[in-house]
mmCIF file of C-alpha atoms in Angstrom:
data_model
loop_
_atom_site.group_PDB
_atom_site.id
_atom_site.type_symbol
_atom_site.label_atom_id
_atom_site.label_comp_id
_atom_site.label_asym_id
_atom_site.label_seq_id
_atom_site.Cartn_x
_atom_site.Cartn_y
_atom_site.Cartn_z
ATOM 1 C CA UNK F 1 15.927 -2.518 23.990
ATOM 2 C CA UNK F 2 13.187 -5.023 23.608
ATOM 3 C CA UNK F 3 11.344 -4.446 26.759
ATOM 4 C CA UNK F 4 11.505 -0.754 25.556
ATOM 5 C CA UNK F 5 9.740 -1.160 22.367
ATOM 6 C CA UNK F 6 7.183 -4.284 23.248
ATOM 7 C CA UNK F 7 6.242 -0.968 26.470
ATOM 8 C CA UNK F 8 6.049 2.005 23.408
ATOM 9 C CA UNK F 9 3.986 -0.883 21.471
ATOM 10 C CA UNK F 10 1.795 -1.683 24.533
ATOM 11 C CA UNK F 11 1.225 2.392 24.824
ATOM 12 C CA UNK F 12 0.725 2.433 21.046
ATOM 13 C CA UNK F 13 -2.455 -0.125 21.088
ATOM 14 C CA UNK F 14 -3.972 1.926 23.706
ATOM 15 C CA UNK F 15 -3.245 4.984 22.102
ATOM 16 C CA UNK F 16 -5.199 3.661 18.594
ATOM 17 C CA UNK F 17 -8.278 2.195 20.556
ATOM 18 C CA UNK F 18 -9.176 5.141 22.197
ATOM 19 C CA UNK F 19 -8.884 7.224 19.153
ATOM 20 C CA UNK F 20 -11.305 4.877 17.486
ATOM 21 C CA UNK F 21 -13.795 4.853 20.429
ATOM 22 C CA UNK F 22 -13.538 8.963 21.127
ATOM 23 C CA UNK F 23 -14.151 9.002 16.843
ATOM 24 C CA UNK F 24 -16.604 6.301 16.744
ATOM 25 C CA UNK F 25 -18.792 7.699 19.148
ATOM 26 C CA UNK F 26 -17.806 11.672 18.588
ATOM 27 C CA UNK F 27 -18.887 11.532 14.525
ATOM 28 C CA UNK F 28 -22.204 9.840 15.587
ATOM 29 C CA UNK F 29 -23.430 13.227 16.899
ATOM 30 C CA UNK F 30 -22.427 15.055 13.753
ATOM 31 C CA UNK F 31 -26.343 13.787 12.666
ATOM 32 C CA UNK F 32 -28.141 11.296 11.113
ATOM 33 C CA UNK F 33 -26.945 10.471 7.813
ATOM 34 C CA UNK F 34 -30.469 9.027 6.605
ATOM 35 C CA UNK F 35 -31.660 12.700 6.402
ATOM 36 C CA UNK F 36 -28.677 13.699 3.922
ATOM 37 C CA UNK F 37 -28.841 10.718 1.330
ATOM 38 C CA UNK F 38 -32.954 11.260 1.349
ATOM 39 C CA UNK F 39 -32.340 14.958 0.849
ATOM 40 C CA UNK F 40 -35.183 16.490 2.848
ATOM 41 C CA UNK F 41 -38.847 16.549 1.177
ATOM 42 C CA UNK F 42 -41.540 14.391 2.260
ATOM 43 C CA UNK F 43 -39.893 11.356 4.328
ATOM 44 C CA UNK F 44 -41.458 9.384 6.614
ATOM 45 C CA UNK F 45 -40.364 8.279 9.774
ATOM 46 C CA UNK F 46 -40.540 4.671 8.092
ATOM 47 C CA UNK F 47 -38.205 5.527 5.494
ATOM 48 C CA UNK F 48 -35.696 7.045 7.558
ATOM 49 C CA UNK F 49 -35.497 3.814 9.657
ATOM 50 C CA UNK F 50 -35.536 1.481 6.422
ATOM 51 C CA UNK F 51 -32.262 3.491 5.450
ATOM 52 C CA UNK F 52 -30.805 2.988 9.542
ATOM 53 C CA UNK F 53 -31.233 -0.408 9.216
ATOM 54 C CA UNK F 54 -29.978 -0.988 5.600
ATOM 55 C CA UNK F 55 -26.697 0.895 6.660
ATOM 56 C CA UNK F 56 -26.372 -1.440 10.265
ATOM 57 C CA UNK F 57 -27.462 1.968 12.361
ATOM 58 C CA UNK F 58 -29.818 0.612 13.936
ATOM 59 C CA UNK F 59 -27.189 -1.398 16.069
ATOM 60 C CA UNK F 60 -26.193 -0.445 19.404
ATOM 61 C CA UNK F 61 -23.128 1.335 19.741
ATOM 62 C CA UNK F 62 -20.799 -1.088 21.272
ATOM 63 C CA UNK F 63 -22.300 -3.371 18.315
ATOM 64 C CA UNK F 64 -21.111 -1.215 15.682
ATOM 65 C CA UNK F 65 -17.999 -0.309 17.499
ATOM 66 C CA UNK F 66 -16.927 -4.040 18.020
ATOM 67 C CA UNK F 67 -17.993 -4.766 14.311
ATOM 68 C CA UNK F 68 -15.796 -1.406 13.141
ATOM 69 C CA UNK F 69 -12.647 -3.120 15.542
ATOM 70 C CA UNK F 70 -12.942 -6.723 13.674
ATOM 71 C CA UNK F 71 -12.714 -5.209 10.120
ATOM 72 C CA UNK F 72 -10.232 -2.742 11.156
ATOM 73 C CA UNK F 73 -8.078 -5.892 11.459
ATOM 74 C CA UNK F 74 -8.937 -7.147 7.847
ATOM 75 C CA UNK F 75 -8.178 -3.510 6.476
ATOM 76 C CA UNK F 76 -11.884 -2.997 5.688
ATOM 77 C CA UNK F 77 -13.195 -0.280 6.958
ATOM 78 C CA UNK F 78 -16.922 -0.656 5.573
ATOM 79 C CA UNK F 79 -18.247 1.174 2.028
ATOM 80 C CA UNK F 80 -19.402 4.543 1.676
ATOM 81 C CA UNK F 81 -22.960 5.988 2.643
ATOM 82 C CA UNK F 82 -22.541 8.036 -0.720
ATOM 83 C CA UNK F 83 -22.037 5.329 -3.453
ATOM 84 C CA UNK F 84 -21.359 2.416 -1.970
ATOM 85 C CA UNK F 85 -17.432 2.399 -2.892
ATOM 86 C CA UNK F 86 -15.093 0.790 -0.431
ATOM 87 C CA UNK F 87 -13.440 2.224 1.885
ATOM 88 C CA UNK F 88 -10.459 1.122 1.912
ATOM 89 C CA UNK F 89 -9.931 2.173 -1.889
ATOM 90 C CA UNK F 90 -11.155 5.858 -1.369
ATOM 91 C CA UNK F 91 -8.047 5.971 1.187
ATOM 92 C CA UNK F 92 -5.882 4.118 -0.691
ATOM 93 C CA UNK F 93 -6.129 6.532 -3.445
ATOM 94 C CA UNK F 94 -5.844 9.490 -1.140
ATOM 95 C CA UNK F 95 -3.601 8.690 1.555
ATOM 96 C CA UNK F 96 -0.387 8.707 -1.029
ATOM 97 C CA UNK F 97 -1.247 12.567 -2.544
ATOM 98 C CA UNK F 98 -1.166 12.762 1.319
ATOM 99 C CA UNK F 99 2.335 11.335 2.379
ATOM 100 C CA UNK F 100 3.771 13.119 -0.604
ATOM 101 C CA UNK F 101 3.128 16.315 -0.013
ATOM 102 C CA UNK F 102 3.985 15.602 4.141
ATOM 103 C CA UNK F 103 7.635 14.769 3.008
ATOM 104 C CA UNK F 104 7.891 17.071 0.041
ATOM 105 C CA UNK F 105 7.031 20.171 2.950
ATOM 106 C CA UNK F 106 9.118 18.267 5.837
ATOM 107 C CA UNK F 107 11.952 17.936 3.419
ATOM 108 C CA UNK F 108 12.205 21.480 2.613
ATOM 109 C CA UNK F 109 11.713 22.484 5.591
ATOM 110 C CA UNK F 110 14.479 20.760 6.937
ATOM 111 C CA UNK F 111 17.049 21.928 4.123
ATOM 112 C CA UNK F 112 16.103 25.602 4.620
ATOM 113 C CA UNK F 113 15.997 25.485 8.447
ATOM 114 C CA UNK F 114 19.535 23.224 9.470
ATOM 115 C CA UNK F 115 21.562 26.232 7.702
ATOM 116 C CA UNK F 116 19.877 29.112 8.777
ATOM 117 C CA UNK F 117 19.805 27.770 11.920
ATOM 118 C CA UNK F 118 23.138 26.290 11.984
ATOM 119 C CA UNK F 119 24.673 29.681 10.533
ATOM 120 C CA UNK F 120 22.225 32.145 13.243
ATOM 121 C CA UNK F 121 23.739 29.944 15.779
ATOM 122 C CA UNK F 122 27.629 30.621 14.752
ATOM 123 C CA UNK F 123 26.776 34.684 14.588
ATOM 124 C CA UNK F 124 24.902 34.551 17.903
ATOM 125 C CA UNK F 125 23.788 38.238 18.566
ATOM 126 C CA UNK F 126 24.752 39.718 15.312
ATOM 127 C CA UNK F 127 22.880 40.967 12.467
ATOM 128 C CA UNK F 128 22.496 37.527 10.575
ATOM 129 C CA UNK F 129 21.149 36.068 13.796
ATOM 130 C CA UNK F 130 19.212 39.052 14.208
ATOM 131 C CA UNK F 131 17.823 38.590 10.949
ATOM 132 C CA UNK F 132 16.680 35.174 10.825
ATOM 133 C CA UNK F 133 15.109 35.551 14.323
ATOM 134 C CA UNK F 134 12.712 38.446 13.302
ATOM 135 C CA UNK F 135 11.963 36.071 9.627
ATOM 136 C CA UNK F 136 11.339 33.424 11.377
ATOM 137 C CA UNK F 137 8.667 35.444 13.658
ATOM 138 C CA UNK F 138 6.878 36.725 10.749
ATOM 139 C CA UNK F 139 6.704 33.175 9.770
ATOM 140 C CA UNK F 140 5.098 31.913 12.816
ATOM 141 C CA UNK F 141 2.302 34.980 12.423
ATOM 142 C CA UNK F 142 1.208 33.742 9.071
ATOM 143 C CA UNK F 143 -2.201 31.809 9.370
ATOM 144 C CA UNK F 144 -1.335 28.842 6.711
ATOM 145 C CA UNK F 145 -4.904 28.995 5.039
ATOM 146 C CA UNK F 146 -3.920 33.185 4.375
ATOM 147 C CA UNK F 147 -0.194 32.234 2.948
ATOM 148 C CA UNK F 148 -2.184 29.469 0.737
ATOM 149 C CA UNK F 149 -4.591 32.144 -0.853
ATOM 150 C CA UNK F 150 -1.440 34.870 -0.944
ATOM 151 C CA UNK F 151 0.283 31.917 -2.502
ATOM 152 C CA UNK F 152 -2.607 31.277 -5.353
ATOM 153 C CA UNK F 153 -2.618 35.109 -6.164
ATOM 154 C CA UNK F 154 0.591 35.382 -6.603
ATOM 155 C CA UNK F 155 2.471 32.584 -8.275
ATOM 156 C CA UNK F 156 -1.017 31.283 -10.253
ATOM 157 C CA UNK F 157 -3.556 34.480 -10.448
ATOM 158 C CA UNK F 158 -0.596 37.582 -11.224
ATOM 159 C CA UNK F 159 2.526 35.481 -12.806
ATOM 160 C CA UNK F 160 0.469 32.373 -14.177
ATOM 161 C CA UNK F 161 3.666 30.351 -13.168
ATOM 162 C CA UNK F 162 2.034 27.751 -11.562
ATOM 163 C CA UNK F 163 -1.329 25.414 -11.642
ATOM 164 C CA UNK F 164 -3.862 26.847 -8.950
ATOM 165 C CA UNK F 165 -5.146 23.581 -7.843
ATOM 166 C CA UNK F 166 -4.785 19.865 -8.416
ATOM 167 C CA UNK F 167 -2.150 17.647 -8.465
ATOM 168 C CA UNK F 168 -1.405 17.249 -11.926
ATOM 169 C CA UNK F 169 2.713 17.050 -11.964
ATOM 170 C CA UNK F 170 5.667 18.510 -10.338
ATOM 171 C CA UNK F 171 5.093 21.637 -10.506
ATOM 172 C CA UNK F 172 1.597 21.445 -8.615
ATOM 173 C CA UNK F 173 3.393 20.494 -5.183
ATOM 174 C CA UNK F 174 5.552 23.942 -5.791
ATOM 175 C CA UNK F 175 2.903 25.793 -3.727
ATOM 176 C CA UNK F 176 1.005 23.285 -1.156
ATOM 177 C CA UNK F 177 4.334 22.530 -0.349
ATOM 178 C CA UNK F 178 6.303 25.220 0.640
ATOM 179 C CA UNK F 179 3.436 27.313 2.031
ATOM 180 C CA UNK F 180 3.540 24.484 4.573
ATOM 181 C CA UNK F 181 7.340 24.220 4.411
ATOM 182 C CA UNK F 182 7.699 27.973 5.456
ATOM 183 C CA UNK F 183 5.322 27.526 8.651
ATOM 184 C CA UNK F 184 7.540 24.601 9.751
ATOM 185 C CA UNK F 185 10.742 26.268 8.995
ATOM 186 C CA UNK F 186 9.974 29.318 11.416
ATOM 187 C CA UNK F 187 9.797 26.569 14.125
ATOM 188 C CA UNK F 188 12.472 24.358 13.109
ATOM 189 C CA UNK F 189 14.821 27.085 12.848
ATOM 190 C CA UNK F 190 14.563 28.522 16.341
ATOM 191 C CA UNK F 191 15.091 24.911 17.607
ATOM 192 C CA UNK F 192 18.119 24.192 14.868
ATOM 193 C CA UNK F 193 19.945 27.611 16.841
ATOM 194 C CA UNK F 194 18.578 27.132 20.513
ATOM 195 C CA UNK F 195 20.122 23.426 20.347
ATOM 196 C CA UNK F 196 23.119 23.992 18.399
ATOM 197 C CA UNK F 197 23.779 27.302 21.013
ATOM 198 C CA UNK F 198 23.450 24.821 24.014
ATOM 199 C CA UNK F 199 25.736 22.390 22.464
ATOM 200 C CA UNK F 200 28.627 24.752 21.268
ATOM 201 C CA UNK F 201 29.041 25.815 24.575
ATOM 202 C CA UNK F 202 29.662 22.630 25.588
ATOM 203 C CA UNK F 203 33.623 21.709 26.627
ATOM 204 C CA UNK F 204 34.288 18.655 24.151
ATOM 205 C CA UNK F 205 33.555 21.711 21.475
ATOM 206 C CA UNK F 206 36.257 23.559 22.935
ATOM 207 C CA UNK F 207 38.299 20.744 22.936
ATOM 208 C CA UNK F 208 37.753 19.700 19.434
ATOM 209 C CA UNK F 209 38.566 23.382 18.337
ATOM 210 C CA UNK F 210 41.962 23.889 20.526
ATOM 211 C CA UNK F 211 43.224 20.256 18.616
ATOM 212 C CA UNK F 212 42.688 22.604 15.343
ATOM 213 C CA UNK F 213 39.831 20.820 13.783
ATOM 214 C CA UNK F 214 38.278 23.364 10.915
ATOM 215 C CA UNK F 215 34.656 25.328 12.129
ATOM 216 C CA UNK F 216 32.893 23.166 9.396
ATOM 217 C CA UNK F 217 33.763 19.722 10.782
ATOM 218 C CA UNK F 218 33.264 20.569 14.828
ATOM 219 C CA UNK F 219 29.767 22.282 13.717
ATOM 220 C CA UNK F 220 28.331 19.778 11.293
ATOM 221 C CA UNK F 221 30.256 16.348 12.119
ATOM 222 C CA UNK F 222 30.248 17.197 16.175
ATOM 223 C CA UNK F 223 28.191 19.525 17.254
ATOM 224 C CA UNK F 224 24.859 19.482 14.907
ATOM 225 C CA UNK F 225 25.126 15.494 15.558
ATOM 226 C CA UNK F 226 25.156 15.626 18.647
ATOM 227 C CA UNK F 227 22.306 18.362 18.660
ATOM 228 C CA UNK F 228 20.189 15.549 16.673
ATOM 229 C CA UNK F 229 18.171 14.264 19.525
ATOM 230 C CA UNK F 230 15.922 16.939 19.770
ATOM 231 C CA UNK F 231 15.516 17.383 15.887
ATOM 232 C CA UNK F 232 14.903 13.716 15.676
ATOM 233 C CA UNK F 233 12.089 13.964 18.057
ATOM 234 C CA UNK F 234 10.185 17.043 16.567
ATOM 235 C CA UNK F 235 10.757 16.405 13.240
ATOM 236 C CA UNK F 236 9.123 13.166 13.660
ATOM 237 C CA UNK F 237 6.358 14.624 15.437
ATOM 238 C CA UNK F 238 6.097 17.125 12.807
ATOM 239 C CA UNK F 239 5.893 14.774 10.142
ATOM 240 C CA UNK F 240 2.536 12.974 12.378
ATOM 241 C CA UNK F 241 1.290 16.381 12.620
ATOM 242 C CA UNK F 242 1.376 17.341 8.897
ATOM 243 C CA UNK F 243 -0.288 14.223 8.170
ATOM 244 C CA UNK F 244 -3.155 14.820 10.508
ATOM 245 C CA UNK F 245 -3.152 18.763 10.140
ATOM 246 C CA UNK F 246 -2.923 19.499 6.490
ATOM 247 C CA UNK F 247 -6.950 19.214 5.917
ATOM 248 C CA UNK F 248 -6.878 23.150 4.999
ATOM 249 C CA UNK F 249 -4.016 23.267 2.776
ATOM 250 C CA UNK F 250 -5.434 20.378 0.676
ATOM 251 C CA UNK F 251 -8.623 21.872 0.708
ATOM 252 C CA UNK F 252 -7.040 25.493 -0.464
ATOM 253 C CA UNK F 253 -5.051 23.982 -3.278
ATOM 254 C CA UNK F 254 -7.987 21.113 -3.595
ATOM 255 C CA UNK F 255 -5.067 18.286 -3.424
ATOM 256 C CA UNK F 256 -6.863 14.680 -3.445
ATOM 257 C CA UNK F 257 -5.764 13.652 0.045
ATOM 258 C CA UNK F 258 -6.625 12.321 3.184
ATOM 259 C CA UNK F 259 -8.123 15.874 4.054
ATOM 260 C CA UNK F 260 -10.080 16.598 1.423
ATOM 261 C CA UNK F 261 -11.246 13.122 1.646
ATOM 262 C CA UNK F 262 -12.317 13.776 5.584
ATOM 263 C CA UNK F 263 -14.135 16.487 4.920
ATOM 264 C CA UNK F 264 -16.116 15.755 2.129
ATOM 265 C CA UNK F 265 -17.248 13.110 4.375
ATOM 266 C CA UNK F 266 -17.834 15.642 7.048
ATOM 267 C CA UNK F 267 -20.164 17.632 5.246
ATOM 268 C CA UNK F 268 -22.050 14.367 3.945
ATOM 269 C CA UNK F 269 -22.240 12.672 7.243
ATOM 270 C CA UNK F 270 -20.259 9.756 5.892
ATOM 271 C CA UNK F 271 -19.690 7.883 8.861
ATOM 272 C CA UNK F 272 -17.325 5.403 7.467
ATOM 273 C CA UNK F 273 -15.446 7.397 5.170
ATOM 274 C CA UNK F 274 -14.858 9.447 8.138
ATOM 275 C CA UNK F 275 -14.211 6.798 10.793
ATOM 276 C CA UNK F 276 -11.512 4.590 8.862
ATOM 277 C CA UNK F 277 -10.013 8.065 7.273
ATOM 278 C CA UNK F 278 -9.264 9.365 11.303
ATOM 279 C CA UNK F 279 -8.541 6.105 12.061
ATOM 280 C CA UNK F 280 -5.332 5.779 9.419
ATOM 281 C CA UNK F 281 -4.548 9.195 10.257
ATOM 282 C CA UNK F 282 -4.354 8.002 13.436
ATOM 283 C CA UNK F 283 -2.230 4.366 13.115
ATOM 284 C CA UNK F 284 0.371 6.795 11.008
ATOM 285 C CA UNK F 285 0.601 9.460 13.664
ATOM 286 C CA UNK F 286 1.353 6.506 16.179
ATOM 287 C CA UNK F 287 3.584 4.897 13.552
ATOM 288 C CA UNK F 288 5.566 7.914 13.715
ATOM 289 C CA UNK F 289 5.864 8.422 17.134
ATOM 290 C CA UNK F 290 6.474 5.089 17.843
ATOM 291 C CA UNK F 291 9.520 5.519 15.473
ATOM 292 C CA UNK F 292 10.750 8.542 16.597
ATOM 293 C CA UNK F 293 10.636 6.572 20.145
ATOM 294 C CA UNK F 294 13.135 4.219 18.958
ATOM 295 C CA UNK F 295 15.387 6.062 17.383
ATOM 296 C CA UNK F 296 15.104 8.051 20.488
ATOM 297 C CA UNK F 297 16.684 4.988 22.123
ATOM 298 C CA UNK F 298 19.140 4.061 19.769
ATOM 299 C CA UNK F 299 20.456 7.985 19.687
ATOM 300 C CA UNK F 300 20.597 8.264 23.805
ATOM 301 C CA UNK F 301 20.446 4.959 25.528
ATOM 302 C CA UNK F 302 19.293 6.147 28.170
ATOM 303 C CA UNK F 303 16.351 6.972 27.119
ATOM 304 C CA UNK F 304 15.681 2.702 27.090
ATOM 305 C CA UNK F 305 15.006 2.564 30.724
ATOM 306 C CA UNK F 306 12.413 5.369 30.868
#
């Protein structure tokens, strides 16, 4: 088991240095960020290059790159083009409206889609099946910026139920939350039935019925454990996923996270806002694979040797 995670942790090193090369070098062609924090007007060329130099542009790239690598290590990621704040504090106050509204979704999605697809796997081919099947299609069709806005007129604009934007208590992660939750659950749910399907048919199921054991301890005790390993693997990945993919829901419900974050710095060509936010993006979405590696391993053993 050790050689098997020191070789994920060897792959996971890699992984994170090539993300912060490919973003290092992909954001400088975004443009320069001089022009933005003069604004236009009557700049010279010589005050253009005063501001390169005061914010270390000048540098080569493998300069600024190396530099970037050294205080990546320390946890400081440089200060802000746009106000001079650290970076490291602008993500530390984003990144947890971030990881809160990842598990709040992920965790409804899972307690909506292990029935439904636990119960569309026992009725194979019947109407309930039938049912959740066709729901969980229409789910997959919904673009999750359109169910955001269909989710703002609704439960804010017509009932006034709920806050529009923010994140300003409980009931503000009602919306961002499950518009994200329903997306996942129309996948989760057609892998909940396809692996509980494959694993019912299997004979230690028959076996486990014919000694008399009741339908609700051979489905949930036998056969949805041992239908884990592929829910532990894409729920993981999910989880990455929603932390590096939820830049339009927080920007819909204008949630202070990591996304809105990233794209504020986006549109102000703030090169280190932007470079340590992908960056911890990043070391999380390896985190999480990494994780879901070795439990992986510890689930099916022979995974280990792979």
């Amino acid at each position: 088991m050790a050689g098997f995670i020191l070789k994920r942790l060897l792959q996971a090193v890699f992984v994170v240095l090539a993300v912060t090369l490919i973003v290092s070098f992909a954001i400088r062609l975004s443009g320069d960020p001089a022009i933005m924090l003069m604004g236009g007007g009557n700049v010279t060329e010589q005050d253009l290059q005063n501001i390169r130099q005061a914010l270390g542009l000048e540098r080569p790239f493998y300069v600024q790159y190396v530099a970037f690598l050294e205080g990546m290590v320390r946890g400081d990621f440089g200060k802000s083009f746009m106000g001079g704040t650290p970076v490291s504090m602008l993500i530390a106050n984003a990144l947890p409206a971030t990881l809160l509204l990842a598990f709040a979704s992920l965790l409804a999605s899972i307690i909506l889609s292990v029935p439904l697809g636990v119960y569309a796997a026992v009725n194979r081919g019947r109407w309930p099946d039938q049912m959740i099947r066709i729901l969980s299609l229409v789910g997959l069709s919904f673009p999750n910026f359109w169910l955001a806005i269909m989710m703002v007129l609704l439960f804010s604009i017509v009932l006034g139920l709920l806050p529009p934007s923010g994140m300003e208590g409980p009931e503000s992660f009602v919306m961002p939350a499950l518009t994200m939750a329903i997306i996942l659950t129309a996948t989760n749910v057609r892998l909940v039935r396809t692996s509980m399907l494959e694993t019912l048919s299997q004979q230690y199921i028959m076996v486990a019925r014919s000694k008399g054991l009741r339908d609700r301890v051979v489905l949930y005790k036998h056969a949805l454990r041992n239908s884990a390993i592929p829910l532990v693997t894409y729920i993981g990945l999910q989880f990455g996923g929603l932390i590096g993919g939820i830049v339009i829901i927080e920007r819909v419900f204008n949630w202070p996270g990591m996304g809105t974050l990233a794209f504020d710095a986006i549109s102000n060509r703030d090169y280190p806002v932007l470079q340590g936010t992908i960056t911890v993006l990043a070391l999380f979405i390896v985190l999480i694979n990494l994780l879901v590696d070795i439990a992986y391993g510890l689930i099916d053993p022979r995974i280990r040797t792979e």
